[in-house]
């Protein structure tokens, strides 16, 4: 196959014009597709074995992927996250992940929703719960917070049918209660 | 020999770059939107003083990211501004390959710095510019084209489509993979999955009518229908005759998801991938039709009266007849 070249052809286009170039591109394409297929295989001994070789390649070129959207099952629980802030003067305040408008704000809010899922998934004190509690305290540093508690709210969804439309009953449990020190409130940005 | 010829034809037979130009513009716009939507929460998510003060450890072998290497706020602002500039350049087709590379590296930097704020849609947004690094996406309908061949701006030079093929295959793999993972669950088999997904208040965007969420029969139809549509998109999209219908129901499915669930840029990225399946001759005709419509608009006619020199240059393009001569793939 002969491919015509313009005078300003790129290196890649020059490679595409030669048999050797097309062979090299074909090999890269085959290796890449193999790695993509392997990472999308169902969890199995075969996948685990092949992934040891292919995953570092995908990670390095940024082609790692996971398309498990609502898979294997969507959650059956509505969740929420709430921080309670205790201030030095004895007053309290609350913080919840931002929910802006549904039309445009959604394109920012979905990240908070994803983050909330992961914070709640941590289940107790850990990197995300401590990070979030500290960040909330820093956001409210003007009021001199002394303690931040993170609580998860949850309500089980009934299956579709007559009970599906009934109001949900929420329960609440604590993920972390973090004493706030003056050092934690210090930051580089005002 | 036959297989080799088929391989060569599939990956390397030159085709008009009109489809690629549309994918590039859509990708640039999606990346620009992604970047702008990050502005209110940039420091909260990615700064050392944010909710995740340090980059996550143990992300696996080979993982790298600029913000993991340079975790300062100055680097964060630099990567963010570069992402916006790169996205604009990609949309306009200015130094297109370089712009795609820059956008990809910036998106990767964010993805590696905080893995807990991104969903599968963000992963797809990241992959699109990666594929465009290897595609001649600035060959048509771009400032690159304007710089190199001003008189032939409305032509769509033929190039090897192997990078565009990767986008097509990636979309196919995405759908087959998601169906595979879903059928291993319980609710996708008993027909309740879509009902549960649409009643997650924390994920709800606009409310769905109760008929679609609470009714057992409707829930089953929507659940199995979703699996059928996704499987069709993974396989039947390769059939040229069925493709328009398959993409049509895919658009309907994703508009439904876009309406009801907070999925960020997932649908937009999917639509950009769908563009990769538009036959080049169709894309060329559509682009030239838009050009002709814009030329005949009252605004354009008024401008023509003031600037009689501009028109002859633009008229040197090939027109719809030339588009029809381009080889269908």
XYZ file of C-alpha atoms in Angstrom, chain B residues 83-214:
132
model
C -4.871 22.287 30.694
C -7.187 25.165 29.779
C -4.775 26.580 27.202
C -4.156 23.107 25.761
C -7.894 22.374 25.538
C -8.527 25.630 23.674
C -5.636 24.858 21.294
C -6.970 21.331 20.729
C -10.456 22.636 19.980
C -9.114 25.161 17.488
C -6.596 22.715 16.050
C -3.543 24.781 16.840
C -0.437 22.566 17.089
C -2.958 19.769 17.439
C -0.695 16.839 18.330
C 1.209 18.866 20.903
C -2.046 20.217 22.315
C -3.436 16.682 22.653
C -0.260 15.562 24.429
C -0.337 18.529 26.808
C -4.021 18.020 27.617
C -3.473 14.313 28.219
C -0.494 14.867 30.554
C -2.449 17.471 32.545
C -5.522 15.218 32.846
C -3.272 12.348 33.903
C -1.692 14.607 36.539
C -5.106 15.236 38.119
C -6.138 11.588 37.834
C -3.027 10.398 39.663
C -3.065 13.128 42.324
C -6.538 12.377 43.679
C -8.045 9.081 42.555
C -11.077 9.450 44.832
C -12.885 12.274 43.035
C -13.011 10.860 39.522
C -15.408 8.421 37.879
C -15.274 6.230 34.771
C -16.342 9.171 32.619
C -13.276 11.106 33.714
C -11.208 8.095 32.640
C -12.736 8.284 29.162
C -12.150 12.053 28.993
C -8.474 11.321 29.706
C -8.143 8.601 27.051
C -9.490 10.672 24.147
C -6.590 13.146 23.944
C -4.152 10.245 24.392
C -5.446 8.648 21.183
C -5.387 12.019 19.413
C -1.654 12.346 20.128
C -1.177 9.647 17.474
C -3.762 11.013 15.017
C -3.361 13.752 12.383
C -6.279 15.534 14.020
C -5.137 18.958 12.852
C -5.110 17.921 9.185
C -8.540 19.439 8.595
C -10.817 22.135 9.999
C -8.067 23.570 12.154
C -5.756 26.517 12.577
C -2.973 24.110 11.633
C -4.733 23.644 8.280
C -5.203 27.388 7.918
C -1.491 27.960 8.514
C -0.350 25.299 6.064
C -2.917 25.453 3.278
C -5.134 28.500 3.598
C -6.474 28.144 0.068
C -7.499 24.531 0.674
C -8.967 25.011 4.137
C -12.204 23.213 3.323
C -10.490 20.082 2.078
C -10.066 16.973 4.207
C -6.775 15.314 3.235
C -6.742 11.529 3.431
C -4.624 9.986 6.200
C -4.170 6.558 7.791
C -6.957 6.138 10.370
C -5.266 3.790 12.854
C -5.532 6.172 15.819
C -9.211 6.791 15.036
C -9.670 3.008 14.935
C -8.242 2.818 18.455
C -10.947 5.212 19.668
C -13.600 3.077 17.959
C -12.246 -0.140 19.484
C -11.924 1.522 22.901
C -15.629 2.412 22.810
C -16.515 -1.123 21.821
C -14.381 -2.586 24.623
C -15.966 -0.164 27.099
C -19.491 -1.375 26.381
C -18.666 -5.094 26.240
C -16.696 -4.768 29.488
C -19.465 -2.920 31.326
C -22.069 -5.504 30.230
C -19.747 -8.326 31.284
C -19.300 -6.795 34.739
C -23.010 -6.080 35.124
C -24.304 -9.546 34.275
C -22.217 -10.924 37.124
C -24.333 -8.971 39.589
C -27.695 -9.828 41.100
C -29.821 -6.794 40.287
C -28.924 -6.765 36.568
C -30.211 -10.342 36.423
C -33.387 -9.894 38.439
C -34.325 -6.705 36.584
C -34.123 -4.230 39.473
C -30.770 -2.485 38.801
C -32.051 0.611 36.971
C -34.735 1.143 39.623
C -32.090 1.176 42.376
C -29.728 3.416 40.367
C -32.494 5.938 39.684
C -33.573 6.110 43.335
C -30.145 6.950 44.763
C -31.006 10.444 45.993
C -27.352 11.343 46.493
C -26.776 10.708 42.764
C -30.037 12.165 41.491
C -29.915 15.094 39.083
C -33.513 15.556 37.911
C -36.263 13.281 39.298
C -37.500 10.396 37.163
C -41.260 9.708 37.020
C -42.262 7.105 39.619
C -43.392 4.800 36.819
C -39.758 4.298 35.784
C -38.416 3.789 39.305
C -41.095 2.092 41.377
